[in-house]
Structures are given as C-alpha cells and as structure tokens.
Short mmCIF file of C-alpha atoms in Angstrom, two decimals:
data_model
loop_
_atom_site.label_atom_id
_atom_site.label_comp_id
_atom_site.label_asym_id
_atom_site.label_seq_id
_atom_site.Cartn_x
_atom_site.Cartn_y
_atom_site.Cartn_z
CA UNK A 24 78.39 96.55 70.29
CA UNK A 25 82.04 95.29 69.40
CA UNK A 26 83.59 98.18 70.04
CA UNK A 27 82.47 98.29 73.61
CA UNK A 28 83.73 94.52 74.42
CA UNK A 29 87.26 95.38 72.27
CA UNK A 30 87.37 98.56 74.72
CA UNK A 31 86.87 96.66 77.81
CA UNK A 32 89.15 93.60 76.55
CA UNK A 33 91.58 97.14 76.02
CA UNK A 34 91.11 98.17 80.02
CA UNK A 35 91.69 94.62 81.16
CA UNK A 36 95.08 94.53 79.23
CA UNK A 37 96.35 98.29 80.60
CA UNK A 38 95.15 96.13 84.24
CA UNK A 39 96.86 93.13 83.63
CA UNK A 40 100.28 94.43 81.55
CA UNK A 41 100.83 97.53 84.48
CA UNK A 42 102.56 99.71 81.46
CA UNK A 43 105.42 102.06 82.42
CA UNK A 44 104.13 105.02 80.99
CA UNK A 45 106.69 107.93 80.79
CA UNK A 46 105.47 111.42 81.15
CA UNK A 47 107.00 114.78 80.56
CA UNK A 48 103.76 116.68 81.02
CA UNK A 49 103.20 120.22 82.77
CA UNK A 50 103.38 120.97 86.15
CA UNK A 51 99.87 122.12 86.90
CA UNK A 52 98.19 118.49 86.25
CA UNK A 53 101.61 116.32 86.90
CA UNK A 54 99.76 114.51 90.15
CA UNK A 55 96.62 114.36 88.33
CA UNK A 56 98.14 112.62 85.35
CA UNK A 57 100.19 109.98 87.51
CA UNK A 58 96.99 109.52 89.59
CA UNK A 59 94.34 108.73 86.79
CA UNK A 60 97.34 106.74 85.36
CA UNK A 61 97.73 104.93 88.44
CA UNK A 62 93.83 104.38 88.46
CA UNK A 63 93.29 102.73 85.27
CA UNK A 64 96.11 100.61 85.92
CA UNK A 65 98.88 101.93 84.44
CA UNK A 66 102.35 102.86 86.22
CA UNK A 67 103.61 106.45 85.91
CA UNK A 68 106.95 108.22 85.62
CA UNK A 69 107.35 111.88 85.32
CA UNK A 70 111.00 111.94 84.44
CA UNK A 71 111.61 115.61 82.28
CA UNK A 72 115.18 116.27 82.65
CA UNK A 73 117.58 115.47 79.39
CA UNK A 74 120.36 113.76 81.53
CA UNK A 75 117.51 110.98 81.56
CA UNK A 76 114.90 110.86 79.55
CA UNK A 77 116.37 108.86 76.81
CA UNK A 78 117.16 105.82 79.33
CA UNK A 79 113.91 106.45 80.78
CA UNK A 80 112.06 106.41 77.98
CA UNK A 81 113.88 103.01 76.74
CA UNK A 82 112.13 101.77 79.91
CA UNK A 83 108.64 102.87 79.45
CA UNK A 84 106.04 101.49 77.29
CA UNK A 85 104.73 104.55 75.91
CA UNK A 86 105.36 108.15 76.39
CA UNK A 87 103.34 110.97 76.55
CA UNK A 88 104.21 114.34 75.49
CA UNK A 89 102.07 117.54 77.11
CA UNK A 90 103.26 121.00 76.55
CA UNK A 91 101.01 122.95 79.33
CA UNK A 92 103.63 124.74 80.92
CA UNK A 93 106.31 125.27 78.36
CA UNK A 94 110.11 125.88 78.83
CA UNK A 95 112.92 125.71 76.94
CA UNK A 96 114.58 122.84 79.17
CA UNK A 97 111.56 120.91 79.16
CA UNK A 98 111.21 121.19 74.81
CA UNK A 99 114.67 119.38 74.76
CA UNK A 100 113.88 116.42 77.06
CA UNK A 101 110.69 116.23 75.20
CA UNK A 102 112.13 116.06 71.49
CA UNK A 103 114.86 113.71 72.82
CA UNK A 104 112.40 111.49 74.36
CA UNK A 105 110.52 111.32 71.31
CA UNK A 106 113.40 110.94 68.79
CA UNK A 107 113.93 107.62 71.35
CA UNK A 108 111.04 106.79 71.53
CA UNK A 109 110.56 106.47 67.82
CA UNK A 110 113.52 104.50 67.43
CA UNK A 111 112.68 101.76 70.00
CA UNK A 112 109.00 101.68 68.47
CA UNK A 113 107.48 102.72 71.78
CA UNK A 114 104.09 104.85 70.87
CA UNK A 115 104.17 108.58 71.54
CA UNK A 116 101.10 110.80 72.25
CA UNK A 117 100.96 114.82 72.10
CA UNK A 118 98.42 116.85 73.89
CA UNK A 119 99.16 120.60 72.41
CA UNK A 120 97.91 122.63 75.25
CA UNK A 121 97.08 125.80 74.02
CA UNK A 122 98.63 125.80 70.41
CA UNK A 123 97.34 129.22 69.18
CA UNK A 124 97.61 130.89 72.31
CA UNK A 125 101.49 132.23 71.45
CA UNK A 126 103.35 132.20 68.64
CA UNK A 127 106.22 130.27 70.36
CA UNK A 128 103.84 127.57 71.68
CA UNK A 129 102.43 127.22 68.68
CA UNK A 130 105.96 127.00 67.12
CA UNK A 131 107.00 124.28 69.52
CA UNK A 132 103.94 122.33 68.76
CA UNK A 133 104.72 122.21 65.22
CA UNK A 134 108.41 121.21 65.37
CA UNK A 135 107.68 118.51 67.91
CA UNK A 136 105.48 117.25 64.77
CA UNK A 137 107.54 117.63 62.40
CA UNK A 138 110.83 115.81 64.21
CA UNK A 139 108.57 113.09 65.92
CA UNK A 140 106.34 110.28 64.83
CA UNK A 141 103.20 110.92 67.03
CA UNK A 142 100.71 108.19 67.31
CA UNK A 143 97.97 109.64 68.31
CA UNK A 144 97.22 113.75 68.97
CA UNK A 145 94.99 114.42 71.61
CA UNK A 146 93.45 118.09 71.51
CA UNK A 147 90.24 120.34 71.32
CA UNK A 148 89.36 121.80 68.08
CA UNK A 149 91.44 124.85 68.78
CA UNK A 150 94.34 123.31 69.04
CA UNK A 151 93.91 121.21 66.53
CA UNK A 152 93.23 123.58 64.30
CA UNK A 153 96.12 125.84 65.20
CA UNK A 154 98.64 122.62 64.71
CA UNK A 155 97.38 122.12 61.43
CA UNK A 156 98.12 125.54 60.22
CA UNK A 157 93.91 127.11 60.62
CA UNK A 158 93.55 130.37 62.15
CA UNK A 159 92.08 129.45 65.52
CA UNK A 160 91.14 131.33 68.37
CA UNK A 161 92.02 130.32 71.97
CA UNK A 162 91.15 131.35 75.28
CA UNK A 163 94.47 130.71 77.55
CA UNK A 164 94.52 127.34 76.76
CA UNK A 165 90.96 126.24 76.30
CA UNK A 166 89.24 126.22 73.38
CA UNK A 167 87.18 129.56 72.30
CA UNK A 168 85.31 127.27 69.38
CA UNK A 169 82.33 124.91 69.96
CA UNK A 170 82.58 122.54 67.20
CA UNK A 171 78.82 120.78 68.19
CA UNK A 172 75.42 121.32 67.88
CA UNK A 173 73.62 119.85 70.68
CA UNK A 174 74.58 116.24 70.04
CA UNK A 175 75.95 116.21 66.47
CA UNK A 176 79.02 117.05 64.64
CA UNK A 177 79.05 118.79 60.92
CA UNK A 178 80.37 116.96 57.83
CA UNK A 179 82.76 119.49 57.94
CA UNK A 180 84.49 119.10 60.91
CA UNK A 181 84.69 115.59 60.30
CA UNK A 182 86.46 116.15 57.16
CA UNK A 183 88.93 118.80 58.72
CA UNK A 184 89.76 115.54 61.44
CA UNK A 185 90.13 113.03 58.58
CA UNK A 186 91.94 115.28 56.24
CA UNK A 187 94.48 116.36 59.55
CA UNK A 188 95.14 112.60 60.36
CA UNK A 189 96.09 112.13 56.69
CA UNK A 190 97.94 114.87 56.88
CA UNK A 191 100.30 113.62 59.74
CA UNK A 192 99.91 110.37 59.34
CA UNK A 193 98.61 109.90 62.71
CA UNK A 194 95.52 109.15 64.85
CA UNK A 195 93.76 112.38 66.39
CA UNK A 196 91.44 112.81 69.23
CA UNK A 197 89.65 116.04 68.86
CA UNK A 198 87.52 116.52 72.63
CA UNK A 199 84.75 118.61 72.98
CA UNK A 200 81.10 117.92 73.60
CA UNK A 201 80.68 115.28 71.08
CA UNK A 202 84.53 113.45 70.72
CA UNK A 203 86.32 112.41 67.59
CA UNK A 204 88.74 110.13 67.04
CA UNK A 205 89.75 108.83 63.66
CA UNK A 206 93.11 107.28 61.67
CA UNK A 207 91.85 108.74 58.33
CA UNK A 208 89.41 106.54 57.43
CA UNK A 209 87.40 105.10 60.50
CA UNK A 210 85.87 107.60 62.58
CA UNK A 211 84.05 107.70 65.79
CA UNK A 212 81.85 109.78 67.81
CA UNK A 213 82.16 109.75 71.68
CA UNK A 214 78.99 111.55 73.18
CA UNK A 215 79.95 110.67 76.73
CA UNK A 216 80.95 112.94 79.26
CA UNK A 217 79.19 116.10 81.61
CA UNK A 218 79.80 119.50 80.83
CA UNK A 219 81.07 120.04 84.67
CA UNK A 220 83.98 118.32 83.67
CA UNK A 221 84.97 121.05 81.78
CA UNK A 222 84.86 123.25 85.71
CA UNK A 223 88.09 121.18 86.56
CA UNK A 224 91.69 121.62 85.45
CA UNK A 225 93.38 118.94 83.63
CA UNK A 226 90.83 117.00 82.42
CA UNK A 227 92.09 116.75 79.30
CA UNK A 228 95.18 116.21 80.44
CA UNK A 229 93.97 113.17 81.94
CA UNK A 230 92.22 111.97 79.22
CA UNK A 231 95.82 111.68 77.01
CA UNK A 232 97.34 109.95 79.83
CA UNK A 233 94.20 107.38 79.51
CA UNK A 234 95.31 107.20 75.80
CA UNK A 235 98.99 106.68 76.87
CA UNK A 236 97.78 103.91 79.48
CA UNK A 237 96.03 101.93 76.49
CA UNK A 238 98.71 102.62 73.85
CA UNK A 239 101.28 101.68 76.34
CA UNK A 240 99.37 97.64 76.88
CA UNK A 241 99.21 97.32 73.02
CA UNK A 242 96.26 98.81 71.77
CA UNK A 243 96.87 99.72 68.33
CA UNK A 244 96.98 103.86 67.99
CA UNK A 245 92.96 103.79 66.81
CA UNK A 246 91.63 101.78 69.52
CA UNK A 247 93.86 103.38 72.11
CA UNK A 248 92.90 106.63 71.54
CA UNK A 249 89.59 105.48 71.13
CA UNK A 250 89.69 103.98 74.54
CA UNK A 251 91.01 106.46 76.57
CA UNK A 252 88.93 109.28 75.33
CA UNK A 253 85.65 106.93 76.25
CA UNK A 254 86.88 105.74 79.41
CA UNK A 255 86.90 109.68 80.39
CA UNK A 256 83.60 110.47 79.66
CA UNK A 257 82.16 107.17 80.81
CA UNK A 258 84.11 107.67 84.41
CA UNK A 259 82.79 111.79 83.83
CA UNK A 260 79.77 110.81 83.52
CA UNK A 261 79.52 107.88 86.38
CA UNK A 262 80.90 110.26 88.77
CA UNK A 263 78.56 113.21 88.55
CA UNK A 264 75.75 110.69 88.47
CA UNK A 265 76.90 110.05 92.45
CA UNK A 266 77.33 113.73 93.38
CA UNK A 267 75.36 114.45 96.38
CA UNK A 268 73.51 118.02 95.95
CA UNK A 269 76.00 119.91 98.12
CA UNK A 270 79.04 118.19 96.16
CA UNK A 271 80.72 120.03 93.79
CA UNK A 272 84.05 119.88 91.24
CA UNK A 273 86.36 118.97 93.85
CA UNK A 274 84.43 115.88 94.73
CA UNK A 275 83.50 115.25 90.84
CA UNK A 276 87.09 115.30 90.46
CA UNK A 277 87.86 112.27 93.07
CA UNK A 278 85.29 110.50 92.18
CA UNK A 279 86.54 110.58 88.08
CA UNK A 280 89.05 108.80 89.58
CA UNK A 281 86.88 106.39 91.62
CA UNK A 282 85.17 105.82 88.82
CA UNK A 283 87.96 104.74 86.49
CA UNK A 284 89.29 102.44 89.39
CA UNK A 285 86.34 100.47 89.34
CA UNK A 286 85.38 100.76 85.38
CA UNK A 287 84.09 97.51 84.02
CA UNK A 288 82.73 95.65 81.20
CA UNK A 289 79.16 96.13 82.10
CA UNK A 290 79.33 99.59 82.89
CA UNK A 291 81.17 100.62 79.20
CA UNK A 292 78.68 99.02 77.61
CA UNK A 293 75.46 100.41 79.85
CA UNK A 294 77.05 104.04 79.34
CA UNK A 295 79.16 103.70 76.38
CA UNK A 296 77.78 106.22 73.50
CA UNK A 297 80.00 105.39 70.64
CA UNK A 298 79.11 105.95 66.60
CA UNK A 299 81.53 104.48 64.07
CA UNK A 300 81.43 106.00 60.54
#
C-alpha cells in the first residue's frame, strides 16, 4: 500500500514543481508527448536542433531521449543533449523505438548507451532485448514477442530485466501486458492497463514522457519510472472504463489524457495493481 501513497505524493510533486522537461522525441507522437506532459503537470519543450540543445537542456529538468523517427541531425542534438545533460546531473530517459528493426537503429541505440548515462530505459521486450545484444524480432517498431502469460511474468524474464539493469547500470521499464520496472534488485509488476491501448500510436511514447515528468520533480530513477509507467495504465484503464459503446481509439485516446489530468490519490490506489519483489 506504500507504494501507491509514495506514487501519488510523486504526481503531486510533477503538479506542484511544473518541471521543464526537454524533449527530442520523433515526429509522429511530438504533440502527443507535449500534451500528456502538459496533462500530468509537467511543462514541455521539443527543442532538437544542435545550435540549442545544450542551452536548452541546461534549462530543463530532465530530458528525454526517443529515437522513433531517426536522422542523422537529430542523433547529434540527441548525444549532445545527453553528454549535457549528464554533466549538469539532470536525469535522462531513452525510449529505443524499434531497436532491432535496422541495423543502423539498432546501432544508434547502442552508442547513445554507451556515450550517455541513462537513468531509466523505457522499452518493450523487443527492444530491450535488441539493446542488450539478444536476437529479437520486431515488427516495424512494435514488439513481435509476448513476454506474459495471462497475468504473470516468467522467472526468466525477470532475470533477463535484472541482469540488463546491472548491466547498464540503469533503471529499465520493460511494457507489455504485465510491466516491469526494476534498478537491479527491486522489481515490480504493473498489471494495469487495456489491451486497446495498444490500437493507438504513441502510447508508449507517452508513457516515457510520464517517466520524464516524474524524474524531472525529483523522483529518484526507481520510483520515477515506476510512476510513470503506472500512471499510464491506471489513466488506460480509467479511460476505456468511460467509453460509450460507439466510442472508439480516438476517443480512448482523449480521454487517456482526461484521465491523467484529473489522476488522484484515491483513484491510484482503487486501480493501482502493483507487485514488488
């Protein structure tokens, strides 16, 4: 029951702080990521060229790094960004779209790891996978692997998250049916969320600019992530439960973001489904 009331003291923070979260993200979920951003509480910029990412990023409390739509301008701003970032302590999270798709994205991925201290990697198990050097298959870039079983996640998998936080010394967010997010040592299980959610682009997406939100009003990279990935399937979940019968993704989509806009204490802990191992 903690965990719920440390997540909700976590969304009153992102409300009361307003952090500048700086986003070089992809162009096909830009407005969706300022918007949830701007729903949670959080302020957005979506500053991407080099001329000014390192003053913008001095600006920003946390910066989020999402390489959907990849180009070679876009991979300098974001490495520079990061190498600033790092250097003025201000957290950085990477969502690897589609890491496994193409060699070169995959390649990108892995040398924005390697030059940047990431706090907190936010992908499906694809991705993940691919990042950490696994043969994984992709589909565009969604994930082709189902790492549940109705509602529960093997040992292995777990193991594979734990070992690939280690690894990087970071926290990672794996998102699928059943969530996990873990440093290393603590894990948890998310079970929140409605498989509709997976009918609408940029979800995920949305979900690491959540993270970015948190990180950005001091949660510590564990509890951030933690936050940001329940705080999507809570507001997933909320918002299907008001679709009228003729409503469909577009309105599940606006009312995510109602959802998140109105998010409170009660409500986390009514709908929160959280395991901590």
């Amino acid at each position: 029951m903690e965990i719920y009331y440390k997540i909700s003291r976590a969304l009153q923070n992102v409300r009361n702080l307003r952090p500048l979260v700086h986003h070089i993200t992809n162009y096909v979920t830009v407005n969706d990521c300022a918007n949830i951003t701007l729903a949670i509480g959080a302020s957005p910029v979506m500053a991407d060229d080099i001329n000014e990412v390192r003053d913008m990023v001095i600006l920003s409390d946390s910066l989020v790094i999402n390489i959907g739509t990849l180009n070679s301008r876009t991979v300098e701003s974001m490495i520079e960004a990061g190498k600033k970032a790092n250097e003025f302590n201000i957290p950085v999270v990477l969502d690897p779209v589609g890491v496994g798709a193409t060699p070169y994205r995959t390649k990108i991925a892995k040398e924005i790891m390697s030059k940047i201290k990431i706090a907190v990697v936010r992908g499906n198990l694809s991705e993940i996978k691919a990042l950490y050097g696994i043969n994984a298959q992709t589909k565009g870039v969604d994930s082709s692997e189902n790492f549940s079983t109705g509602e529960n996640v093997s040992s292995s998998i777990k193991s594979f998250a734990r070992d690939f936080a280690n690894s990087f010394h970071t926290v990672v967010a794996i998102t699928g049916k059943t969530d996990i997010i873990t440093d290393g040592e603590t894990l948890y299980s998310v079970k929140n969320g409605h498989e509709m959610l997976s009918r609408i682009t940029g979800t995920g997406c949305m979900c690491t600019s959540l993270i970015g939100s948190y990180l950005g009003a001091g949660s510590n990279d564990l509890y951030g992530a933690l936050a940001g990935v329940a705080t999507m399937g809570i507001a997933g979940e909320i918002a299907y439960n008001r679709l009228d019968p003729y409503e469909g993704s577009g309105s599940l989509k606006s009312k995510i973001m109602d959802a998140i806009y109105h998010l409170s204490e009660e409500e986390i802990l009514n709908w929160g489904k959280i395991d901590e191992e």
